[in-house]
């Protein structure tokens, strides 16, 4: 049965989509069968994996309003072994449309029951908010990765997110684990980057991944070509970092790398 990992942080610009896309590609490169679910109305993960979002008719939005099944929304991506359920700007409306629906927090969980066995990993790229769609993602996930950028205010809002995770564990999903805190946009030359990394490791010693995602120009160029960093430039620092992260996750679960 596949493991569902949500990539979440209510702050924007911390590397959520970059991590969702490139961790999926790295797991795919390590011969795992992966599904990435774009649960962000901005649909950056979809366009970043070669999907023309103007032509998407079956997406996360249609799954939530039950006009299509999860299976019907799956498309192949530009990354080997990686399929995708794309997103669309319509997803913004889900927050309002689901407000008074019964069992609204379990929509994704129920939808993924039929496809969970077909993948080894299902990676959900969450929206930069703690709204109903992110709540759905956390309710159906087995674990959550929290990207933290190595810049000012890095820890701002983290307490709020951890409290949300605790309440999801208490009310909706007692099985939810924190997979780890992932340091992103790290620049070894900057004292600030090193300070933030040290601070996060001091506050959360057992929760931080050993792998650090370093600031890398190639990493920010790749999405404009609709490719993961592994396809765009497999020798780049960014590609190596995400392979290391995938290996660390597999090692943690004692899976062959």
mmCIF file of C-alpha atoms in Angstrom, residues 18 87 183 190 208-209 218 243:
data_model
loop_
_atom_site.group_PDB
_atom_site.id
_atom_site.type_symbol
_atom_site.label_atom_id
_atom_site.label_comp_id
_atom_site.label_asym_id
_atom_site.label_seq_id
_atom_site.Cartn_x
_atom_site.Cartn_y
_atom_site.Cartn_z
ATOM 1 C CA UNK A 18 9.911 22.554 -5.633
ATOM 2 C CA UNK A 87 -4.765 21.269 -10.228
ATOM 3 C CA UNK A 183 15.792 23.092 5.360
ATOM 4 C CA UNK A 190 25.621 33.410 4.358
ATOM 5 C CA UNK A 208 15.140 17.792 10.916
ATOM 6 C CA UNK A 209 16.280 15.927 7.794
ATOM 7 C CA UNK A 218 19.157 25.476 -11.986
ATOM 8 C CA UNK A 243 18.184 12.330 -4.635
#
